[in-house]
mmCIF file of C-alpha atoms and ligand atoms in Angstrom:
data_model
loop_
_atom_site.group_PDB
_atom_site.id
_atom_site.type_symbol
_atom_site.label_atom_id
_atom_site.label_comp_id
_atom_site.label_asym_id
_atom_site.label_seq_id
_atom_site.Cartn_x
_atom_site.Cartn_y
_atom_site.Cartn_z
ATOM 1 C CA UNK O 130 -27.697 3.232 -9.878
ATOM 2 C CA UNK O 131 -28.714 -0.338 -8.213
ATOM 3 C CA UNK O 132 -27.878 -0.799 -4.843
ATOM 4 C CA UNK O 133 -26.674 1.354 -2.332
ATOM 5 C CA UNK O 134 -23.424 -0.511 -0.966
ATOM 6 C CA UNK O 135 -20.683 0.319 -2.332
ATOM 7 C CA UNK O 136 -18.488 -2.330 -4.548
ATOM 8 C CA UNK O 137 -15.226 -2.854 -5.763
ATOM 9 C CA UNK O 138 -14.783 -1.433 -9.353
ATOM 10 C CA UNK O 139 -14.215 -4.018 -11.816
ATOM 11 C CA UNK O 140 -12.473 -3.875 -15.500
ATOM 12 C CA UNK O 141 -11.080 -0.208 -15.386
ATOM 13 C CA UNK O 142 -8.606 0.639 -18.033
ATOM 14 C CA UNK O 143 -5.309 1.594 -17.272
ATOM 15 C CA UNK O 144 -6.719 5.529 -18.279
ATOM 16 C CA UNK O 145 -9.656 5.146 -16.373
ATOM 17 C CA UNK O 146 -7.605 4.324 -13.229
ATOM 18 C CA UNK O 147 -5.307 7.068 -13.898
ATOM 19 C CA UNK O 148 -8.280 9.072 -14.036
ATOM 20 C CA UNK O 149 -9.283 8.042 -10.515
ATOM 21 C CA UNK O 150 -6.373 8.349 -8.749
ATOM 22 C CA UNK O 151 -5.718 12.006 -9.815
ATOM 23 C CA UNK O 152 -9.265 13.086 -9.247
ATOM 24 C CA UNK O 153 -8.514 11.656 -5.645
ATOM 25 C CA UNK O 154 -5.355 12.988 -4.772
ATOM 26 C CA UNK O 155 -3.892 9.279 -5.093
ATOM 27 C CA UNK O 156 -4.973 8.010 -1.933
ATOM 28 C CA UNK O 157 -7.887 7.428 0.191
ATOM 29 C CA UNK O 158 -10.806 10.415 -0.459
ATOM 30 C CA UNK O 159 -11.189 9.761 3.352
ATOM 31 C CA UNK O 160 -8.137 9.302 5.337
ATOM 32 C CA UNK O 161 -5.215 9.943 2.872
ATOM 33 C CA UNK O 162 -3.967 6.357 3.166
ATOM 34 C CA UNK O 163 -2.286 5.308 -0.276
ATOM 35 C CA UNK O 164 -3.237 1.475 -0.497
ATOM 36 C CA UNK O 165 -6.188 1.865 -2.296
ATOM 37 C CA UNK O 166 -9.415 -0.470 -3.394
ATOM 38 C CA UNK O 167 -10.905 0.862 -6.287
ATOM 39 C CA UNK O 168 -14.273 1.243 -5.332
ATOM 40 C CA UNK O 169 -17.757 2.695 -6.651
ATOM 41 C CA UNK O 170 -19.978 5.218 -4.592
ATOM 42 C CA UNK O 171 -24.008 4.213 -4.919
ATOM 43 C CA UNK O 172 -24.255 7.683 -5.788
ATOM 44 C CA UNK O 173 -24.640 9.294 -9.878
ATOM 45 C CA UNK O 174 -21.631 11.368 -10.895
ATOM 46 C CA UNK O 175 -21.357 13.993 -13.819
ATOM 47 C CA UNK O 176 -20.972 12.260 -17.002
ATOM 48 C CA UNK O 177 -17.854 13.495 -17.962
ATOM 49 C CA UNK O 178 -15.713 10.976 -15.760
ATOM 50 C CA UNK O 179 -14.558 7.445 -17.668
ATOM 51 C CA UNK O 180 -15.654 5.699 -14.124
ATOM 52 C CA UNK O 181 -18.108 7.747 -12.973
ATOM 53 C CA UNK O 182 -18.389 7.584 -9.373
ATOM 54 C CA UNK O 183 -15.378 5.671 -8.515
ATOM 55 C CA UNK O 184 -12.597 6.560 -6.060
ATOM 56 C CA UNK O 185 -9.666 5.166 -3.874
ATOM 57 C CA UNK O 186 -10.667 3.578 -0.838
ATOM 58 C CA UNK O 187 -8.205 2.188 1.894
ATOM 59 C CA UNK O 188 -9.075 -1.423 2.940
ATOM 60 C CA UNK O 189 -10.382 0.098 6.538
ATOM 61 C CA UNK O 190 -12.476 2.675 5.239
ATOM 62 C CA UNK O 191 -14.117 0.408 2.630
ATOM 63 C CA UNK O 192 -14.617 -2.127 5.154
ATOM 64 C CA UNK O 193 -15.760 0.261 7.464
ATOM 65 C CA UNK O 194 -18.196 2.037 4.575
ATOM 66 C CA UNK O 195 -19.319 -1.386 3.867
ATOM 67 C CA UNK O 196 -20.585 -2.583 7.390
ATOM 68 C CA UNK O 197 -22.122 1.992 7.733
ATOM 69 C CA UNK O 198 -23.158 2.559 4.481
ATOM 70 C CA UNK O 199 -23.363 6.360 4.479
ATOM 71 C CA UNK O 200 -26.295 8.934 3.351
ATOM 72 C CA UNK O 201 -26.160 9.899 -0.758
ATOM 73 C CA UNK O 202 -25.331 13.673 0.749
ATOM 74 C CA UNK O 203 -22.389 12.192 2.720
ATOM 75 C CA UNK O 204 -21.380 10.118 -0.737
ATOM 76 C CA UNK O 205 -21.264 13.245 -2.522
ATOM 77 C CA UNK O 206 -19.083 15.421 -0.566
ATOM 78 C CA UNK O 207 -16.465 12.436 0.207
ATOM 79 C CA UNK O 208 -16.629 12.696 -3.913
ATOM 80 C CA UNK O 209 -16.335 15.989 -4.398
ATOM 81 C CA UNK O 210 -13.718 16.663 -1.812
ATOM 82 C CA UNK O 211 -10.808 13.998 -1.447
ATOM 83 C CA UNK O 212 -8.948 14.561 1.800
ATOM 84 C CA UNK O 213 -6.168 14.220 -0.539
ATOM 85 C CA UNK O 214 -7.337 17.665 -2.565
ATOM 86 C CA UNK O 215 -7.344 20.028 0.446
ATOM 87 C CA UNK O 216 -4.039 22.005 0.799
ATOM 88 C CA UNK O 217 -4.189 21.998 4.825
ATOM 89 C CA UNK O 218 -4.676 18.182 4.974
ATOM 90 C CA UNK O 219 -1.690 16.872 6.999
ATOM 91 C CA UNK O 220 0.022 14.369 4.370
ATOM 92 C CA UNK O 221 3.888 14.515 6.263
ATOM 93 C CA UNK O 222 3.735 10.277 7.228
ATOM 94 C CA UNK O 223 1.723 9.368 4.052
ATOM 95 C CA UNK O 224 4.470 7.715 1.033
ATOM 96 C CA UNK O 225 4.615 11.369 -1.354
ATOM 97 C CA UNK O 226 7.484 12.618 -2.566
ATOM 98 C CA UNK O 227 9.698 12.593 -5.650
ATOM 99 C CA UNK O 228 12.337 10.289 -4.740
ATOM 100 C CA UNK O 229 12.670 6.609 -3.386
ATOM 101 C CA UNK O 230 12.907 7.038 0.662
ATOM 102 C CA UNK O 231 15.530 7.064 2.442
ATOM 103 C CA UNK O 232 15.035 3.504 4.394
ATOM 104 C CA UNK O 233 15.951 1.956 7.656
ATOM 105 C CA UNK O 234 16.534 -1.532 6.686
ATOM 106 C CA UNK O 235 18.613 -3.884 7.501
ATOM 107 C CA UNK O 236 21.040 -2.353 9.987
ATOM 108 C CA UNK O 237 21.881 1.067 11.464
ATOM 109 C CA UNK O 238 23.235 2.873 7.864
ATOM 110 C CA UNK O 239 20.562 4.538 5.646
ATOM 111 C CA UNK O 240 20.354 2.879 2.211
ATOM 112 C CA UNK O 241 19.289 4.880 -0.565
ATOM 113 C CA UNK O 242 18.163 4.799 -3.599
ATOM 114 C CA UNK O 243 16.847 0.888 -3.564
ATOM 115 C CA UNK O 244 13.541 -0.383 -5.288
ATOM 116 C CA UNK O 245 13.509 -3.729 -4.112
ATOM 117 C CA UNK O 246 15.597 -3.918 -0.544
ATOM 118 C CA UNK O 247 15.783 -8.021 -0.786
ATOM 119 C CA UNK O 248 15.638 -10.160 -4.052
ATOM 120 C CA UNK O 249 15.949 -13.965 -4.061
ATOM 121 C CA UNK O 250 16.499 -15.705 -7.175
ATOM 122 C CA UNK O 251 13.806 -13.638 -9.559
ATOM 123 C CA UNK O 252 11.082 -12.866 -6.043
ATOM 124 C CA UNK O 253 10.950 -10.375 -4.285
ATOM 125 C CA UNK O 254 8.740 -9.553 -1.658
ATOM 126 C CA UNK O 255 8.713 -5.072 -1.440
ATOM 127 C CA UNK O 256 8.994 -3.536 -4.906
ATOM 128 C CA UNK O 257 9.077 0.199 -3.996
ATOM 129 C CA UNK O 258 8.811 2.648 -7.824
ATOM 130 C CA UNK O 259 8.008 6.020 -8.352
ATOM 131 C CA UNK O 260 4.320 6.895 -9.611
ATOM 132 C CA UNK O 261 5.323 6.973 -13.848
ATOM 133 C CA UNK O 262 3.643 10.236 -14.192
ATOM 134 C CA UNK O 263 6.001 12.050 -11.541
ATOM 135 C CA UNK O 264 3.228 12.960 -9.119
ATOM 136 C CA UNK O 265 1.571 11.470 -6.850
ATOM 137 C CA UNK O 266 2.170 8.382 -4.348
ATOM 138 C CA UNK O 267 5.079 6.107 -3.504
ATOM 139 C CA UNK O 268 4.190 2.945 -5.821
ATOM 140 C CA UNK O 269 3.823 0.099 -3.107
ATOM 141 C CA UNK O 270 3.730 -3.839 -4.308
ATOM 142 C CA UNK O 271 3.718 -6.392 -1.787
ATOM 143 C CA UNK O 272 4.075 -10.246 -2.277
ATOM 144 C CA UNK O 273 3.938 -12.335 0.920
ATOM 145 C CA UNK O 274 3.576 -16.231 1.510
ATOM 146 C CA UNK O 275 0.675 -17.873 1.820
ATOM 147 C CA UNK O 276 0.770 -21.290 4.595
ATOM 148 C CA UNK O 277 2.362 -22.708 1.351
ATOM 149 C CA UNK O 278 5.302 -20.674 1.516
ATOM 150 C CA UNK O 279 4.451 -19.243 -1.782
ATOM 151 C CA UNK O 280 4.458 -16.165 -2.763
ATOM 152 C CA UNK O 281 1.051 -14.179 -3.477
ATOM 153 C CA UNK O 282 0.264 -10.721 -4.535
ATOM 154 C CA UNK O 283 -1.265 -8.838 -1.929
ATOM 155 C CA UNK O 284 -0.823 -5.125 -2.929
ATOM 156 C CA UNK O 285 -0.045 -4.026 -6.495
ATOM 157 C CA UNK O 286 1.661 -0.523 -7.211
ATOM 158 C CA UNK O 287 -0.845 0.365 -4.297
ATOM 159 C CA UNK O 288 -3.752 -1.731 -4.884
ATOM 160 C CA UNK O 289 -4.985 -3.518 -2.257
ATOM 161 C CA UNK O 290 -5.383 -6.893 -4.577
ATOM 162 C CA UNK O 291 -5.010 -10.003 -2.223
ATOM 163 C CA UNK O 292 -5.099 -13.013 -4.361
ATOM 164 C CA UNK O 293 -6.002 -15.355 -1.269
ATOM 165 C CA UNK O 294 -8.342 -14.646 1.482
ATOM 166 C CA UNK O 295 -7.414 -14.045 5.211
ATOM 167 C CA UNK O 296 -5.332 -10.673 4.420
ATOM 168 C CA UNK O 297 -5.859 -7.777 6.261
ATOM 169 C CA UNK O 298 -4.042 -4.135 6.076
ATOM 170 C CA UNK O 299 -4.105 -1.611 9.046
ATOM 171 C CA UNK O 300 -3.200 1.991 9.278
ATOM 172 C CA UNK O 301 -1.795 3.052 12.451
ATOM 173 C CA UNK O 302 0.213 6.564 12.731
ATOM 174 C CA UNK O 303 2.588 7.294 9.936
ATOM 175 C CA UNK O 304 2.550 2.760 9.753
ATOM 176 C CA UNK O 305 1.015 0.382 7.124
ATOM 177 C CA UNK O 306 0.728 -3.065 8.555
ATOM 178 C CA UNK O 307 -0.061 -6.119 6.415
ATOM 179 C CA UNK O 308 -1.323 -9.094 7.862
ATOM 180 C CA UNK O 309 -2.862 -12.771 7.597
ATOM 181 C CA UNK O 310 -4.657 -14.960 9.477
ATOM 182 C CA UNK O 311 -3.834 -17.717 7.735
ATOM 183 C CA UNK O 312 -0.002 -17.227 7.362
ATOM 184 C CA UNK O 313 3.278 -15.388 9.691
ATOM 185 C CA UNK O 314 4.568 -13.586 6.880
ATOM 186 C CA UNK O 315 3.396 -9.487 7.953
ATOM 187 C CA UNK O 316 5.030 -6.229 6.288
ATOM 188 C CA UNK O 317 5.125 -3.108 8.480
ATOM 189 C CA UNK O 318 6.346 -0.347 6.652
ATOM 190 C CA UNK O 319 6.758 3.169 9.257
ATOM 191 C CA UNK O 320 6.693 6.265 6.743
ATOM 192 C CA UNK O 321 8.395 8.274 9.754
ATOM 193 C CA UNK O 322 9.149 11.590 8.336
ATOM 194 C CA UNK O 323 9.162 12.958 4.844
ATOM 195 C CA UNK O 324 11.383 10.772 2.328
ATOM 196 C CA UNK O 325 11.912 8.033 4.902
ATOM 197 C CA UNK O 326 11.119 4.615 5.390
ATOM 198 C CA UNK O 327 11.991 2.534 8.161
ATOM 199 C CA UNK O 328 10.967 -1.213 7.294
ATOM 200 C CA UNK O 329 9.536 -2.391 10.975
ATOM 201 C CA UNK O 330 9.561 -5.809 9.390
ATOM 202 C CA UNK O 331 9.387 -7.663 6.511
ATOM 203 C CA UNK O 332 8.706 -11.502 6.875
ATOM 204 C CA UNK O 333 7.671 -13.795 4.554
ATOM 205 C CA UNK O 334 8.674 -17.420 3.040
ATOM 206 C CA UNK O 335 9.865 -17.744 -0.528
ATOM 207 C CA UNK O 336 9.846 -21.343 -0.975
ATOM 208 C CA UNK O 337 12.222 -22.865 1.222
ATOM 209 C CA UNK O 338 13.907 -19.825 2.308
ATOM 210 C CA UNK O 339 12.622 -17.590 5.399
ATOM 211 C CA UNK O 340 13.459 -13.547 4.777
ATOM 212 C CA UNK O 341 12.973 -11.608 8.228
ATOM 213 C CA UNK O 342 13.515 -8.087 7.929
ATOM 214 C CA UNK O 343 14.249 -5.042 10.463
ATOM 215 C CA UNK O 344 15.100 -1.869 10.849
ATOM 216 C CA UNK O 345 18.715 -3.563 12.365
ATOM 217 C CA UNK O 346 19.088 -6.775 10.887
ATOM 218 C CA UNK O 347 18.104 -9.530 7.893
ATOM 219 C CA UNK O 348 17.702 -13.291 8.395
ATOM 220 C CA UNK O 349 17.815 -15.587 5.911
ATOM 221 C CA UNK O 350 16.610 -18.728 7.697
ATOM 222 C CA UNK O 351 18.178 -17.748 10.686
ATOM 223 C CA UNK O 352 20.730 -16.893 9.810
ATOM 224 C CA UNK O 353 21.518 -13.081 10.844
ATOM 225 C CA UNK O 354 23.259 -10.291 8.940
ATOM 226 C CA UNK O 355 23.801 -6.376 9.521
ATOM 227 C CA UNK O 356 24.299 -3.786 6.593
ATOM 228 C CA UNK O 357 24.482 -6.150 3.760
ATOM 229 C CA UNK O 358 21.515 -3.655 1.711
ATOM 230 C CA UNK O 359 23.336 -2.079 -0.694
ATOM 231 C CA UNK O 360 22.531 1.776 -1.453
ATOM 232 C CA UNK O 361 22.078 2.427 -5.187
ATOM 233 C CA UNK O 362 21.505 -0.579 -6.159
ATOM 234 C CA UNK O 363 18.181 -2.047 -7.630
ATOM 235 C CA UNK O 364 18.184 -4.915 -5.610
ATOM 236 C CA UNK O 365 20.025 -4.032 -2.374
ATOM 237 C CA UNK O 366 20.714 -7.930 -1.454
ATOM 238 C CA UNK O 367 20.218 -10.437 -3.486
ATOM 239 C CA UNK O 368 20.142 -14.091 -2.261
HETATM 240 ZN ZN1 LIG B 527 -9.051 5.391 4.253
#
């Protein structure tokens, strides 16, 4: 192979991906985290694999691989062992788990059972699903404003996929925090125990309306409510 920097995959098929995310453990091969580049190792693989050589990367650990490339012999054991694939690895504040958490959103009473906690007109800015297989990771899509107000994609069903610059994620304890530089809107999702979610916040314009969303409260440009997040419900509130 050409190079030896890694680089995000391109043109994967829908199988291929699959492929990659179970041969990882559907998450990071380094740290576990489950928003995920898809990314190629300047290493050669068996020739078995669809994508040979490619793997989930978080956003921090490609960056970080990126700026300290590692040795071919490091390559191939991050490969051939995925954090993810070792029975003792500590996985209890990583998104698994067979059922839609248990969140913290919106005032003190759990809702359950909600894919998308806030829904205005046909936007929404957290889609939460279950992986369609039945195993593996909490499927994560994000969609926060740009300094148009507009929503972008930033992560899709887990994939880190920013379609503007300036975006940045962050792992930090059982939290994924999702950030610009160029706009306010942020997500911080807490996976706090097994099966639970507490939404830290969840800001971000959709056109003229501002959502702001905590573990207590939702505004809707300013204006505040408590336990209006319906459980069972697709959309727990919709503007
Ligand atoms: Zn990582």
């Amino acid at each position: 192979m050409a190079g030896r920097d890694i680089v995000e995959a391109s043109g994967l098929s829908e199988d291929a991906e699959a492929e990659v995310r179970h041969r990882c453990g559907y998450g990071c091969i380094r740290c576990g985290v489950t928003v995920y580049h898809y990314a190629v190792l300047p290493i050669p693989d068996e020739p078995d694999w669809e994508a040979p050589a490619t793997v989930l990367l978080c956003p921090e650990c490609y960056a970080l691989l990126r700026r300290h490339p590692l040795s071919a012999e490091q390559y191939g054991l991050l490969l051939r062992r995925p954090v993810l694939r070792d029975p003792d690895f500590y996985r209890q504040h990583l998104p698994f788990g067979s059922v839609l958490p248990q969140m913290r959103a919106g005032g003190p009473v759990p809702v359950h059972d909600v894919s998308v906690p806030v829904l205005a007109g046909d936007q929404a800015p957290l889609i939460l699903s279950l992986p369609a297989s039945g195993v593996g990771a909490l499927r994560i899509s994000l969609f926060l404003s740009g300094p148009d107000h507009v929503l972008r994609r930033v992560v899709d069903a887990n994939h880190w996929a920013p379609e503007e610059e300036g975006w940045h994620f962050a792992h930090r304890e059982s939290r994924y925090v999702v950030e610009s530089d160029r706009s306010d809107a942020r997500a911080e999702l807490d996976f706090t125990a097994p099966g639970r979610l507490t939404v830290v916040r969840l800001r971000t314009w959709i056109g003229e309306v501002l959502i702001d969303l905590t573990p207590d409260w939702l505004e809707v440009n300013g204006t505040r409510m408590t336990g209006v997040i319906a459980s069972r419900q697709l959309a727990g509130y919709r503007l």
